[in-house]
Every structure is written in structure tokens, then in C-alpha cells.
PDB file of C-alpha atoms and ligand atoms in Angstrom:
ATOM      1  CA  MET R   1     -12.049   4.016 -80.461  1.00  0.00           C
ATOM      2  CA  TYR R   2     -12.821   1.826 -77.324  1.00  0.00           C
ATOM      3  CA  LEU R   3     -11.692  -1.672 -76.789  1.00  0.00           C
ATOM      4  CA  LYS R   4     -13.811  -3.612 -74.427  1.00  0.00           C
ATOM      5  CA  SER R   5     -12.326  -6.214 -71.981  1.00  0.00           C
ATOM      6  CA  LEU R   6      -8.893  -5.411 -72.822  1.00  0.00           C
ATOM      7  CA  VAL R   7      -6.538  -6.679 -70.085  1.00  0.00           C
ATOM      8  CA  ALA R   8      -4.178  -3.742 -69.058  1.00  0.00           C
ATOM      9  CA  SER R   9      -1.037  -3.651 -71.276  1.00  0.00           C
ATOM     10  CA  ALA R  10       1.089  -2.413 -68.275  1.00  0.00           C
ATOM     11  CA  THR R  11       1.096  -5.900 -66.557  1.00  0.00           C
ATOM     12  CA  MET R  12       4.608  -7.407 -66.647  1.00  0.00           C
ATOM     13  CA  VAL R  13       6.490 -10.159 -64.981  1.00  0.00           C
ATOM     14  CA  LEU R  14       9.575  -9.210 -62.686  1.00  0.00           C
ATOM     15  CA  SER R  15      11.541 -11.793 -60.582  1.00  0.00           C
ATOM     16  CA  GLY R  16       8.809 -14.310 -60.919  1.00  0.00           C
ATOM     17  CA  SER R  17       6.119 -11.989 -59.355  1.00  0.00           C
ATOM     18  CA  VAL R  18       3.535 -10.161 -61.458  1.00  0.00           C
ATOM     19  CA  VAL R  19       3.582  -6.472 -61.357  1.00  0.00           C
ATOM     20  CA  ALA R  20       1.358  -3.680 -62.632  1.00  0.00           C
ATOM     21  CA  GLU R  21       3.643  -1.027 -63.942  1.00  0.00           C
ATOM     22  CA  ASN R  22       2.724   2.729 -63.273  1.00  0.00           C
ATOM     23  CA  PRO R  23       0.930   4.453 -64.741  1.00  0.00           C
ATOM     24  CA  LEU R  24      -1.602   1.502 -65.285  1.00  0.00           C
ATOM     25  CA  PHE R  25      -2.826   2.309 -68.651  1.00  0.00           C
ATOM     26  CA  SER R  26      -1.069   4.065 -71.476  1.00  0.00           C
ATOM     27  CA  HIS R  27      -3.635   3.647 -74.329  1.00  0.00           C
ATOM     28  CA  VAL R  28      -6.164   6.179 -72.720  1.00  0.00           C
ATOM     29  CA  PHE R  29      -5.717   8.997 -70.198  1.00  0.00           C
ATOM     30  CA  THR R  30      -7.184   8.465 -66.812  1.00  0.00           C
ATOM     31  CA  ALA R  31      -7.640  10.820 -63.827  1.00  0.00           C
ATOM     32  CA  ASP R  32      -9.213  11.482 -60.552  1.00  0.00           C
ATOM     33  CA  PRO R  33      -9.360   7.725 -59.557  1.00  0.00           C
ATOM     34  CA  ALA R  34     -12.360   6.639 -57.391  1.00  0.00           C
ATOM     35  CA  ALA R  35     -11.815   2.971 -56.329  1.00  0.00           C
ATOM     36  CA  MET R  36     -14.409   0.783 -54.649  1.00  0.00           C
ATOM     37  CA  VAL R  37     -14.161  -2.619 -53.200  1.00  0.00           C
ATOM     38  CA  ASP R  38     -17.084  -4.743 -53.965  1.00  0.00           C
ATOM     39  CA  GLY R  39     -16.859  -8.290 -52.819  1.00  0.00           C
ATOM     40  CA  ASP R  40     -13.869  -9.888 -54.591  1.00  0.00           C
ATOM     41  CA  THR R  41     -13.499  -7.083 -57.090  1.00  0.00           C
ATOM     42  CA  VAL R  42     -11.916  -3.680 -57.099  1.00  0.00           C
ATOM     43  CA  TRP R  43     -13.671  -1.203 -59.209  1.00  0.00           C
ATOM     44  CA  LEU R  44     -11.744   1.702 -60.512  1.00  0.00           C
ATOM     45  CA  TYR R  45     -13.596   4.644 -61.873  1.00  0.00           C
ATOM     46  CA  THR R  46     -11.696   7.615 -63.477  1.00  0.00           C
ATOM     47  CA  GLY R  47     -12.067  10.676 -65.293  1.00  0.00           C
ATOM     48  CA  HIS R  48     -10.924  10.730 -68.908  1.00  0.00           C
ATOM     49  CA  ASP R  49      -8.546  13.344 -70.258  1.00  0.00           C
ATOM     50  CA  GLU R  50      -8.966  14.035 -73.865  1.00  0.00           C
ATOM     51  CA  ALA R  51      -7.164  17.414 -74.098  1.00  0.00           C
ATOM     52  CA  PRO R  52      -5.270  17.517 -77.277  1.00  0.00           C
ATOM     53  CA  ASN R  53      -2.171  18.941 -75.594  1.00  0.00           C
ATOM     54  CA  ASN R  54      -1.107  20.240 -72.216  1.00  0.00           C
ATOM     55  CA  ASP R  55      -1.535  23.896 -73.006  1.00  0.00           C
ATOM     56  CA  VAL R  56      -4.971  25.081 -72.591  1.00  0.00           C
ATOM     57  CA  PHE R  57      -7.399  23.220 -70.003  1.00  0.00           C
ATOM     58  CA  PHE R  58      -9.234  19.941 -69.063  1.00  0.00           C
ATOM     59  CA  GLU R  59     -11.299  18.354 -71.798  1.00  0.00           C
ATOM     60  CA  MET R  60     -13.243  15.803 -70.006  1.00  0.00           C
ATOM     61  CA  HIS R  61     -16.762  14.265 -71.285  1.00  0.00           C
ATOM     62  CA  ASP R  62     -17.113  10.992 -69.799  1.00  0.00           C
ATOM     63  CA  TRP R  63     -16.102   8.548 -66.942  1.00  0.00           C
ATOM     64  CA  LEU R  64     -14.519   5.345 -67.499  1.00  0.00           C
ATOM     65  CA  ALA R  65     -14.645   1.896 -65.547  1.00  0.00           C
ATOM     66  CA  PHE R  66     -12.173  -0.698 -64.893  1.00  0.00           C
ATOM     67  CA  SER R  67     -12.202  -3.835 -62.624  1.00  0.00           C
ATOM     68  CA  SER R  68      -9.734  -6.183 -61.238  1.00  0.00           C
ATOM     69  CA  LYS R  69      -9.754  -9.171 -59.141  1.00  0.00           C
ATOM     70  CA  ASP R  70      -6.032  -8.902 -58.343  1.00  0.00           C
ATOM     71  CA  MET R  71      -5.201  -5.118 -58.684  1.00  0.00           C
ATOM     72  CA  ILE R  72      -2.815  -6.163 -61.463  1.00  0.00           C
ATOM     73  CA  ASN R  73      -4.818  -7.322 -64.290  1.00  0.00           C
ATOM     74  CA  TRP R  74      -7.586  -4.851 -65.332  1.00  0.00           C
ATOM     75  CA  GLN R  75     -10.575  -5.300 -67.450  1.00  0.00           C
ATOM     76  CA  GLU R  76     -11.779  -2.217 -69.272  1.00  0.00           C
ATOM     77  CA  HIS R  77     -15.474  -1.499 -69.355  1.00  0.00           C
ATOM     78  CA  GLY R  78     -15.608   1.713 -71.356  1.00  0.00           C
ATOM     79  CA  PRO R  79     -17.375   4.885 -70.446  1.00  0.00           C
ATOM     80  CA  ILE R  80     -20.306   4.290 -67.791  1.00  0.00           C
ATOM     81  CA  MET R  81     -21.773   7.697 -68.238  1.00  0.00           C
ATOM     82  CA  LYS R  82     -21.087  11.250 -69.770  1.00  0.00           C
ATOM     83  CA  ALA R  83     -21.432  14.548 -68.162  1.00  0.00           C
ATOM     84  CA  THR R  84     -24.379  15.385 -70.416  1.00  0.00           C
ATOM     85  CA  ASP R  85     -26.352  12.599 -69.350  1.00  0.00           C
ATOM     86  CA  PHE R  86     -27.271  14.837 -66.482  1.00  0.00           C
ATOM     87  CA  GLN R  87     -29.887  16.874 -68.641  1.00  0.00           C
ATOM     88  CA  TRP R  88     -29.094  20.085 -66.494  1.00  0.00           C
ATOM     89  CA  ALA R  89     -25.420  19.874 -66.992  1.00  0.00           C
ATOM     90  CA  THR R  90     -23.137  21.380 -70.015  1.00  0.00           C
ATOM     91  CA  GLY R  91     -20.281  19.098 -69.611  1.00  0.00           C
ATOM     92  CA  HIS R  92     -17.072  18.818 -67.717  1.00  0.00           C
ATOM     93  CA  ALA R  93     -16.857  15.203 -66.362  1.00  0.00           C
ATOM     94  CA  TRP R  94     -14.625  15.936 -63.338  1.00  0.00           C
ATOM     95  CA  ALA R  95     -13.919  14.017 -60.194  1.00  0.00           C
ATOM     96  CA  SER R  96     -16.388  11.472 -58.948  1.00  0.00           C
ATOM     97  CA  HIS R  97     -16.973   8.843 -56.290  1.00  0.00           C
ATOM     98  CA  MET R  98     -18.883   5.544 -56.291  1.00  0.00           C
ATOM     99  CA  ILE R  99     -20.537   3.896 -53.350  1.00  0.00           C
ATOM    100  CA  GLU R 100     -22.847   0.946 -52.638  1.00  0.00           C
ATOM    101  CA  SER R 101     -25.918   1.258 -50.505  1.00  0.00           C
ATOM    102  CA  GLN R 102     -28.810  -0.993 -50.174  1.00  0.00           C
ATOM    103  CA  GLY R 103     -27.784  -3.027 -53.292  1.00  0.00           C
ATOM    104  CA  LYS R 104     -27.489   0.083 -55.525  1.00  0.00           C
ATOM    105  CA  TYR R 105     -24.455   1.840 -56.795  1.00  0.00           C
ATOM    106  CA  TRP R 106     -24.413   5.672 -56.256  1.00  0.00           C
ATOM    107  CA  PHE R 107     -22.161   7.618 -58.502  1.00  0.00           C
ATOM    108  CA  TYR R 108     -21.679  11.074 -57.040  1.00  0.00           C
ATOM    109  CA  THR R 109     -19.750  13.397 -59.453  1.00  0.00           C
ATOM    110  CA  THR R 110     -18.782  16.953 -60.673  1.00  0.00           C
ATOM    111  CA  VAL R 111     -20.178  18.517 -63.615  1.00  0.00           C
ATOM    112  CA  ARG R 112     -20.858  22.142 -64.795  1.00  0.00           C
ATOM    113  CA  HIS R 113     -24.509  23.150 -64.432  1.00  0.00           C
ATOM    114  CA  ASP R 114     -26.311  25.154 -67.062  1.00  0.00           C
ATOM    115  CA  ASP R 115     -27.172  28.892 -66.730  1.00  0.00           C
ATOM    116  CA  THR R 116     -30.064  28.187 -64.502  1.00  0.00           C
ATOM    117  CA  LYS R 117     -27.642  27.574 -61.606  1.00  0.00           C
ATOM    118  CA  PRO R 118     -24.337  28.703 -62.863  1.00  0.00           C
ATOM    119  CA  GLY R 119     -20.990  27.039 -61.576  1.00  0.00           C
ATOM    120  CA  PHE R 120     -19.809  23.548 -60.847  1.00  0.00           C
ATOM    121  CA  ALA R 121     -22.420  21.245 -59.148  1.00  0.00           C
ATOM    122  CA  VAL R 122     -22.574  17.607 -57.725  1.00  0.00           C
ATOM    123  CA  GLY R 123     -25.001  15.181 -59.432  1.00  0.00           C
ATOM    124  CA  VAL R 124     -25.858  11.729 -58.462  1.00  0.00           C
ATOM    125  CA  ALA R 125     -26.489   8.704 -60.735  1.00  0.00           C
ATOM    126  CA  VAL R 126     -27.483   5.146 -59.755  1.00  0.00           C
ATOM    127  CA  SER R 127     -27.387   1.765 -61.364  1.00  0.00           C
ATOM    128  CA  ASP R 128     -28.293  -1.697 -60.146  1.00  0.00           C
ATOM    129  CA  SER R 129     -24.673  -2.903 -61.121  1.00  0.00           C
ATOM    130  CA  PRO R 130     -21.326  -1.419 -60.615  1.00  0.00           C
ATOM    131  CA  LYS R 131     -20.913  -1.544 -64.386  1.00  0.00           C
ATOM    132  CA  GLY R 132     -23.883   0.507 -65.104  1.00  0.00           C
ATOM    133  CA  PRO R 133     -25.844   1.637 -67.083  1.00  0.00           C
ATOM    134  CA  PHE R 134     -26.072   4.624 -64.704  1.00  0.00           C
ATOM    135  CA  LYS R 135     -28.933   7.283 -64.924  1.00  0.00           C
ATOM    136  CA  ASP R 136     -29.382  10.493 -63.169  1.00  0.00           C
ATOM    137  CA  ALA R 137     -31.040   9.513 -59.746  1.00  0.00           C
ATOM    138  CA  LEU R 138     -32.688  12.832 -59.117  1.00  0.00           C
ATOM    139  CA  GLY R 139     -33.252  14.714 -62.208  1.00  0.00           C
ATOM    140  CA  LYS R 140     -31.650  17.926 -60.960  1.00  0.00           C
ATOM    141  CA  ALA R 141     -28.258  18.614 -59.291  1.00  0.00           C
ATOM    142  CA  LEU R 142     -27.878  17.486 -55.564  1.00  0.00           C
ATOM    143  CA  ILE R 143     -25.453  20.378 -54.711  1.00  0.00           C
ATOM    144  CA  THR R 144     -25.360  23.587 -56.660  1.00  0.00           C
ATOM    145  CA  ASN R 145     -22.967  26.698 -56.423  1.00  0.00           C
ATOM    146  CA  ASP R 146     -25.458  28.916 -54.815  1.00  0.00           C
ATOM    147  CA  MET R 147     -25.735  26.623 -51.818  1.00  0.00           C
ATOM    148  CA  THR R 148     -22.268  27.473 -50.506  1.00  0.00           C
ATOM    149  CA  THR R 149     -20.956  30.911 -50.112  1.00  0.00           C
ATOM    150  CA  GLN R 150     -17.497  30.568 -48.387  1.00  0.00           C
ATOM    151  CA  THR R 151     -15.631  31.426 -51.713  1.00  0.00           C
ATOM    152  CA  GLU R 152     -16.000  33.682 -54.694  1.00  0.00           C
ATOM    153  CA  ASN R 153     -15.086  31.045 -57.210  1.00  0.00           C
ATOM    154  CA  ASP R 154     -17.686  28.959 -58.853  1.00  0.00           C
ATOM    155  CA  TRP R 155     -15.882  25.772 -58.632  1.00  0.00           C
ATOM    156  CA  ASP R 156     -15.952  25.447 -54.972  1.00  0.00           C
ATOM    157  CA  ASP R 157     -18.510  22.599 -54.863  1.00  0.00           C
ATOM    158  CA  ILE R 158     -16.606  19.761 -56.614  1.00  0.00           C
ATOM    159  CA  ASP R 159     -14.801  16.514 -55.906  1.00  0.00           C
ATOM    160  CA  PRO R 160     -17.722  14.609 -53.944  1.00  0.00           C
ATOM    161  CA  ALA R 161     -16.569  11.837 -51.700  1.00  0.00           C
ATOM    162  CA  ALA R 162     -19.137   9.688 -50.176  1.00  0.00           C
ATOM    163  CA  PHE R 163     -18.731   7.721 -46.746  1.00  0.00           C
ATOM    164  CA  ILE R 164     -21.033   5.478 -44.991  1.00  0.00           C
ATOM    165  CA  ASP R 165     -20.130   4.890 -41.299  1.00  0.00           C
ATOM    166  CA  ASP R 166     -20.534   1.830 -39.431  1.00  0.00           C
ATOM    167  CA  ASP R 167     -23.994   2.981 -38.061  1.00  0.00           C
ATOM    168  CA  GLY R 168     -25.157   3.227 -41.705  1.00  0.00           C
ATOM    169  CA  GLN R 169     -25.234   6.996 -41.716  1.00  0.00           C
ATOM    170  CA  ALA R 170     -24.079   8.278 -45.179  1.00  0.00           C
ATOM    171  CA  TYR R 171     -22.040  11.560 -45.571  1.00  0.00           C
ATOM    172  CA  LEU R 172     -20.827  13.436 -48.583  1.00  0.00           C
ATOM    173  CA  PHE R 173     -17.604  15.335 -48.458  1.00  0.00           C
ATOM    174  CA  PHE R 174     -16.642  17.742 -51.164  1.00  0.00           C
ATOM    175  CA  GLY R 175     -15.157  21.199 -51.879  1.00  0.00           C
ATOM    176  CA  ASN R 176     -12.475  23.350 -53.467  1.00  0.00           C
ATOM    177  CA  LEU R 177     -10.398  25.590 -51.159  1.00  0.00           C
ATOM    178  CA  VAL R 178     -12.987  25.208 -48.373  1.00  0.00           C
ATOM    179  CA  PRO R 179     -13.819  21.558 -47.663  1.00  0.00           C
ATOM    180  CA  LYS R 180     -17.370  20.860 -46.794  1.00  0.00           C
ATOM    181  CA  TYR R 181     -19.547  17.957 -45.553  1.00  0.00           C
ATOM    182  CA  VAL R 182     -23.118  17.038 -45.191  1.00  0.00           C
ATOM    183  CA  LYS R 183     -25.184  14.104 -44.099  1.00  0.00           C
ATOM    184  CA  LEU R 184     -27.360  12.194 -46.724  1.00  0.00           C
ATOM    185  CA  LYS R 185     -30.555  10.713 -46.223  1.00  0.00           C
ATOM    186  CA  SER R 186     -30.758   7.025 -46.393  1.00  0.00           C
ATOM    187  CA  ASN R 187     -32.359   7.366 -49.938  1.00  0.00           C
ATOM    188  CA  MET R 188     -28.692   8.533 -50.887  1.00  0.00           C
ATOM    189  CA  VAL R 189     -30.412  11.417 -52.970  1.00  0.00           C
ATOM    190  CA  GLU R 190     -31.483  14.210 -50.499  1.00  0.00           C
ATOM    191  CA  LEU R 191     -29.234  16.166 -48.014  1.00  0.00           C
ATOM    192  CA  ASP R 192     -30.007  15.581 -44.457  1.00  0.00           C
ATOM    193  CA  GLY R 193     -29.043  18.817 -42.755  1.00  0.00           C
ATOM    194  CA  PRO R 194     -26.827  21.785 -43.289  1.00  0.00           C
ATOM    195  CA  ILE R 195     -23.620  21.878 -45.336  1.00  0.00           C
ATOM    196  CA  MET R 196     -20.752  22.283 -42.631  1.00  0.00           C
ATOM    197  CA  PRO R 197     -17.381  23.682 -43.470  1.00  0.00           C
ATOM    198  CA  ILE R 198     -14.362  21.652 -42.270  1.00  0.00           C
ATOM    199  CA  ASP R 199     -11.195  23.265 -40.712  1.00  0.00           C
ATOM    200  CA  LEU R 200      -8.179  21.861 -42.539  1.00  0.00           C
ATOM    201  CA  PRO R 201      -4.905  23.579 -43.411  1.00  0.00           C
ATOM    202  CA  ASN R 202      -3.708  23.992 -46.891  1.00  0.00           C
ATOM    203  CA  PHE R 203      -6.896  22.300 -48.349  1.00  0.00           C
ATOM    204  CA  THR R 204      -7.150  22.511 -52.199  1.00  0.00           C
ATOM    205  CA  GLU R 205      -9.657  19.856 -53.250  1.00  0.00           C
ATOM    206  CA  ALA R 206     -10.075  16.022 -53.685  1.00  0.00           C
ATOM    207  CA  ALA R 207     -11.344  15.063 -50.156  1.00  0.00           C
ATOM    208  CA  TRP R 208     -11.475  11.283 -49.515  1.00  0.00           C
ATOM    209  CA  VAL R 209     -12.573   9.827 -46.250  1.00  0.00           C
ATOM    210  CA  HIS R 210     -11.779   6.243 -44.922  1.00  0.00           C
ATOM    211  CA  LYS R 211     -11.794   4.702 -41.514  1.00  0.00           C
ATOM    212  CA  ARG R 212      -9.608   1.963 -39.850  1.00  0.00           C
ATOM    213  CA  LYS R 213      -9.846   0.720 -36.511  1.00  0.00           C
ATOM    214  CA  LYS R 214     -12.301   3.404 -35.274  1.00  0.00           C
ATOM    215  CA  GLN R 215     -10.025   6.092 -36.683  1.00  0.00           C
ATOM    216  CA  TYR R 216     -11.078   8.438 -39.408  1.00  0.00           C
ATOM    217  CA  TYR R 217      -8.919   9.645 -42.073  1.00  0.00           C
ATOM    218  CA  LEU R 218      -9.344  12.546 -44.346  1.00  0.00           C
ATOM    219  CA  SER R 219      -7.006  12.819 -47.131  1.00  0.00           C
ATOM    220  CA  TYR R 220      -6.974  15.689 -49.750  1.00  0.00           C
ATOM    221  CA  ALA R 221      -5.058  17.525 -52.337  1.00  0.00           C
ATOM    222  CA  CYS R 222      -3.100  20.187 -50.501  1.00  0.00           C
ATOM    223  CA  PHE R 223      -1.194  23.390 -51.777  1.00  0.00           C
ATOM    224  CA  PHE R 224      -0.948  24.186 -55.506  1.00  0.00           C
ATOM    225  CA  PRO R 225       0.727  22.459 -57.362  1.00  0.00           C
ATOM    226  CA  GLU R 226      -0.793  19.715 -55.379  1.00  0.00           C
ATOM    227  CA  LYS R 227       0.433  17.289 -52.770  1.00  0.00           C
ATOM    228  CA  ILE R 228      -1.717  14.933 -50.830  1.00  0.00           C
ATOM    229  CA  CYS R 229      -2.174  15.824 -47.041  1.00  0.00           C
ATOM    230  CA  TYR R 230      -4.350  14.071 -44.628  1.00  0.00           C
ATOM    231  CA  ALA R 231      -5.819  14.680 -41.082  1.00  0.00           C
ATOM    232  CA  THR R 232      -7.378  12.144 -38.475  1.00  0.00           C
ATOM    233  CA  SER R 233     -10.167  12.309 -36.071  1.00  0.00           C
ATOM    234  CA  ASP R 234     -11.872  10.197 -33.538  1.00  0.00           C
ATOM    235  CA  SER R 235     -15.252  11.403 -35.029  1.00  0.00           C
ATOM    236  CA  ILE R 236     -16.430  11.736 -38.601  1.00  0.00           C
ATOM    237  CA  HIS R 237     -17.531  15.321 -37.421  1.00  0.00           C
ATOM    238  CA  GLY R 238     -14.063  16.342 -36.432  1.00  0.00           C
ATOM    239  CA  PRO R 239     -12.298  18.020 -35.068  1.00  0.00           C
ATOM    240  CA  TRP R 240      -9.604  16.984 -37.682  1.00  0.00           C
ATOM    241  CA  LYS R 241      -5.949  16.862 -36.635  1.00  0.00           C
ATOM    242  CA  TYR R 242      -3.556  17.794 -39.518  1.00  0.00           C
ATOM    243  CA  GLN R 243      -1.001  14.934 -39.961  1.00  0.00           C
ATOM    244  CA  GLY R 244       0.986  16.542 -42.719  1.00  0.00           C
ATOM    245  CA  ILE R 245       1.960  15.496 -46.343  1.00  0.00           C
ATOM    246  CA  LEU R 246       0.943  11.829 -47.398  1.00  0.00           C
ATOM    247  CA  ASN R 247       2.258  11.934 -50.936  1.00  0.00           C
ATOM    248  CA  GLU R 248       4.651  14.521 -52.535  1.00  0.00           C
ATOM    249  CA  MET R 249       3.729  16.077 -55.974  1.00  0.00           C
ATOM    250  CA  ALA R 250       3.337  13.442 -58.473  1.00  0.00           C
ATOM    251  CA  GLY R 251       5.264  13.708 -61.656  1.00  0.00           C
ATOM    252  CA  ASN R 252       4.441  16.126 -64.509  1.00  0.00           C
ATOM    253  CA  THR R 253       0.988  17.354 -63.184  1.00  0.00           C
ATOM    254  CA  GLU R 254       0.054  20.050 -60.790  1.00  0.00           C
ATOM    255  CA  THR R 255      -3.285  18.451 -59.795  1.00  0.00           C
ATOM    256  CA  ASN R 256      -3.645  15.336 -57.767  1.00  0.00           C
ATOM    257  CA  HIS R 257      -6.636  13.132 -56.671  1.00  0.00           C
ATOM    258  CA  GLN R 258      -6.207  10.151 -54.403  1.00  0.00           C
ATOM    259  CA  SER R 259      -8.314   7.079 -53.539  1.00  0.00           C
ATOM    260  CA  ILE R 260      -7.301   4.805 -50.455  1.00  0.00           C
ATOM    261  CA  ILE R 261      -8.834   1.440 -50.186  1.00  0.00           C
ATOM    262  CA  GLU R 262      -8.018  -1.889 -48.528  1.00  0.00           C
ATOM    263  CA  PHE R 263      -8.103  -5.188 -50.501  1.00  0.00           C
ATOM    264  CA  GLY R 264      -7.006  -8.657 -49.737  1.00  0.00           C
ATOM    265  CA  GLY R 265      -5.488  -7.403 -46.280  1.00  0.00           C
ATOM    266  CA  ARG R 266      -3.323  -4.670 -48.139  1.00  0.00           C
ATOM    267  CA  SER R 267      -3.907  -0.918 -48.237  1.00  0.00           C
ATOM    268  CA  TYR R 268      -3.455   0.857 -51.453  1.00  0.00           C
ATOM    269  CA  PHE R 269      -2.975   4.585 -52.531  1.00  0.00           C
ATOM    270  CA  ILE R 270      -4.276   5.289 -56.043  1.00  0.00           C
ATOM    271  CA  TYR R 271      -3.577   8.585 -57.655  1.00  0.00           C
ATOM    272  CA  HIS R 272      -2.837  10.049 -61.014  1.00  0.00           C
ATOM    273  CA  THR R 273       0.526  11.373 -62.625  1.00  0.00           C
ATOM    274  CA  GLY R 274       1.343  13.084 -65.844  1.00  0.00           C
ATOM    275  CA  ALA R 275       3.900  10.355 -66.639  1.00  0.00           C
ATOM    276  CA  VAL R 276       2.814   8.685 -69.818  1.00  0.00           C
ATOM    277  CA  ALA R 277       5.438   8.873 -72.585  1.00  0.00           C
ATOM    278  CA  PRO R 278       4.543  10.181 -76.007  1.00  0.00           C
ATOM    279  CA  GLN R 279       2.946   7.602 -78.178  1.00  0.00           C
ATOM    280  CA  GLY R 280       3.624   7.884 -81.889  1.00  0.00           C
ATOM    281  CA  ASP R 281       2.376  11.433 -82.802  1.00  0.00           C
ATOM    282  CA  GLN R 282       0.321  11.791 -79.688  1.00  0.00           C
ATOM    283  CA  PRO R 283       1.587  14.271 -77.188  1.00  0.00           C
ATOM    284  CA  SER R 284       2.858  13.023 -73.937  1.00  0.00           C
ATOM    285  CA  GLY R 285       0.966  12.818 -70.515  1.00  0.00           C
ATOM    286  CA  GLY R 286       0.966  16.013 -68.457  1.00  0.00           C
ATOM    287  CA  ARG R 287      -1.488  18.462 -66.553  1.00  0.00           C
ATOM    288  CA  PHE R 288      -4.352  17.905 -68.742  1.00  0.00           C
ATOM    289  CA  ARG R 289      -3.480  14.223 -69.809  1.00  0.00           C
ATOM    290  CA  ARG R 290      -3.221  12.414 -66.704  1.00  0.00           C
ATOM    291  CA  SER R 291      -2.807   8.596 -65.933  1.00  0.00           C
ATOM    292  CA  VAL R 292      -3.640   6.726 -62.871  1.00  0.00           C
ATOM    293  CA  ALA R 293      -1.084   4.906 -60.730  1.00  0.00           C
ATOM    294  CA  ILE R 294      -1.193   2.601 -57.730  1.00  0.00           C
ATOM    295  CA  ASP R 295       1.161   2.060 -54.838  1.00  0.00           C
ATOM    296  CA  ARG R 296       1.095   0.470 -51.560  1.00  0.00           C
ATOM    297  CA  LEU R 297       0.016   2.529 -48.465  1.00  0.00           C
ATOM    298  CA  TYR R 298       1.356   1.562 -44.976  1.00  0.00           C
ATOM    299  CA  TYR R 299       0.347   2.385 -41.401  1.00  0.00           C
ATOM    300  CA  LYS R 300       2.572   3.373 -38.527  1.00  0.00           C
ATOM    301  CA  ARG R 301       2.133   1.333 -35.392  1.00  0.00           C
ATOM    302  CA  ASP R 302       0.216   4.455 -33.887  1.00  0.00           C
ATOM    303  CA  GLY R 303      -2.087   4.533 -36.702  1.00  0.00           C
ATOM    304  CA  ARG R 304      -0.593   7.435 -38.720  1.00  0.00           C
ATOM    305  CA  LEU R 305       0.162   6.810 -42.360  1.00  0.00           C
ATOM    306  CA  LYS R 306       3.768   6.425 -43.883  1.00  0.00           C
ATOM    307  CA  ARG R 307       4.397   8.769 -46.530  1.00  0.00           C
ATOM    308  CA  VAL R 308       3.745   7.160 -50.042  1.00  0.00           C
ATOM    309  CA  VAL R 309       6.497   5.966 -52.095  1.00  0.00           C
ATOM    310  CA  MET R 310       5.536   6.471 -55.719  1.00  0.00           C
ATOM    311  CA  THR R 311       7.151   3.805 -57.881  1.00  0.00           C
ATOM    312  CA  SER R 312       7.430   2.990 -61.585  1.00  0.00           C
ATOM    313  CA  GLU R 313       7.212  -0.591 -60.858  1.00  0.00           C
ATOM    314  CA  GLY R 314       3.759  -0.311 -59.279  1.00  0.00           C
ATOM    315  CA  ILE R 315       2.258  -3.123 -57.193  1.00  0.00           C
ATOM    316  CA  GLN R 316       3.296  -6.610 -57.030  1.00  0.00           C
ATOM    317  CA  SER R 317       1.087  -9.831 -56.753  1.00  0.00           C
ATOM    318  CA  LYS R 318       1.323 -11.617 -53.503  1.00  0.00           C
TER     319      LYS R 318
HETATM  320  O1  FUB P   1      -9.873  16.491 -63.205  1.00  0.00           O
HETATM  321  C1  FUB P   1     -10.596  17.823 -63.099  1.00  0.00           C
HETATM  322  C2  FUB P   1     -10.261  18.350 -61.631  1.00  0.00           C
HETATM  323  O2  FUB P   1      -8.845  18.391 -61.542  1.00  0.00           O
HETATM  324  C3  FUB P   1     -10.770  17.352 -60.437  1.00  0.00           C
HETATM  325  O3  FUB P   1     -12.180  17.722 -60.190  1.00  0.00           O
HETATM  326  C4  FUB P   1      -9.736  17.814 -59.489  1.00  0.00           C
HETATM  327  O4  FUB P   1      -9.779  17.001 -58.345  1.00  0.00           O
HETATM  328  C5  FUB P   1      -8.404  18.007 -60.288  1.00  0.00           C
HETATM  329  O5  FUB P   1      -7.845  16.470 -60.351  1.00  0.00           O
END
């Protein structure tokens, strides 16, 4: 059952400041955060873990949306789309990314394709509002397993991360084991050139690109169990300089997946953990029952990132 417009129960008051405890939500399992700043609002899109336990595999059917104007109080908007809304997909609502371009909201996401193009694929949906409703923007997959051949596995084209550079050129980064990127046409639904592999050490999945003061940052899940590593470059095309670990393994889950945003003059690192405690007869959080958490992200003077300190208390209001 879904409660609309529910303010996150994790909000609490500590020493006069309002804080959002980690993980953010305990009434629903949320994974693979994709945050987007849109004016005065942060939109948080997540996968939705529904596995009955932590023993078998992911069970993920749809994607959820939450919004906040202070990153402490979150409004819940419910599912924005399910994997099978892509007619060509069989399910598996894995990691996604939302981006605004030309007044529309483009939702790039991972799903499993039907037998006509076996393997995981990237689809793109569109809406006039960050809340949705979202519909398949293309009527077919944007990227299918047969388009890349660097690895044997059929889940090597997952975890899309869109990025629009200051000159307006859009790119899609994605991949498992081998990171890749490709230019997008200005219509946001067509590739504009070849898919290029990226040379990055220890890459597992979950690419995310952001830019600060002319410097590009490519963060990603590295090793397995996963930590988050990052690399920097003066160009979106690389070469990328490996800068090491940004975040250690998050509690009780071997996957991780990060978003990095700047909002209200502060930088934030958004990730998932397996840290939700058992609720009544519901099993606890874990590797297939993950939950989104947020902590601050800090830069060093030379532009490199300080290692994230994961907290139970979460972030504090100003
Ligand atoms: O949530 C399913 C998959 O696990 C995602 O696509 C990966 O990033 C990992 O978190």
C-alpha cells in the first residue's frame, strides 16, 4: 500500500537543528538513488527493493520519486513508472537517472529486454513534469546488449547516467565492468556517434558524472563488494585520472550506487545501505532490501574530494 504526500518519518530534532536520520525511509526499501536539482526542489528517484528476504536476488518492479525543498523533509510521490511500461521490457527496474532538457524530464533507466534483444538494456522515458506521468520516449530500447561486446555478461549495459555539459551537449555514461559513454543528439533519444569504452581502474558499475569549476568528476561503484571510487579530468572525453576511494563499503549491502548534487551551496553524497532494522515480522534491510542515505560531500582546496563520512544522524538543516 502506498501513502501519498507522506513526510519522511526519519526527520528528528537534535540540539535545536533538524536532521534527517540515515537511512532516510524505513517504510519502503529504496536503492540506486538518482537525485536531480530542479529550481528550489531536490527530486530523488530510487529503485524499489521488494525482495521478500536477502537470500535470492533483487526483486524490483518500479521506480519511486520523493521531493524536498530542504533535503530533510521529503514528500513521497509513489511509483513514477514500472519496468514493463516499456513494452519491449520484461521487468527488472534497476538503476536510473533523471535529467531536464528543453523543459522536459528525461528518465534513462535499466531494464531487462525481451527475447528479441536478450540481455539488459537502457530505455528512455519522458514527461513534462518531474513527477510524471512518464512514458516510453522511443518505443524501443536506446541501448541493447548487442551494441557493446567488451564483456561476455548480458548485464554490461546498465546504470545510465546522463550529463549535459555547459555547451549543451548531452552524454550518457553507463556500463558494468567496462564503463562506456556516448553522445546524445539534442532530441535526447538518439545516440550521436559511437559508444566509447572508458579506461578506469576497478570499475564495477554505477557511473555518475558531475562538474565543478571546469573539473569533471566521474564517480562509480568499484571492486566487489562495492565501494565508491572516483576519477577526475579536464575534459568530458578524458583521460580520467583515478583518485581512489571516495566512500567505503556501506553497511550490510555489497552493492552501492551514488548521486552527487549541489543544493543551497552545499554538496551532498547520496547512496544506499542495507541498514534498515527489522520492522515487526518484516525482515531487515540487506543486500536485496536497500535504503537510501545522505551525507555531506566536501572538496579539498585542490579540488579533490574528501572521503565521505557515512553517518547515522544524516544531514542537518542550516
Ligand atoms: O539495483 C540493481 C543493481 O544493483 C543496480 O543497477 C546496480 O547499480 C546495483 O545497485
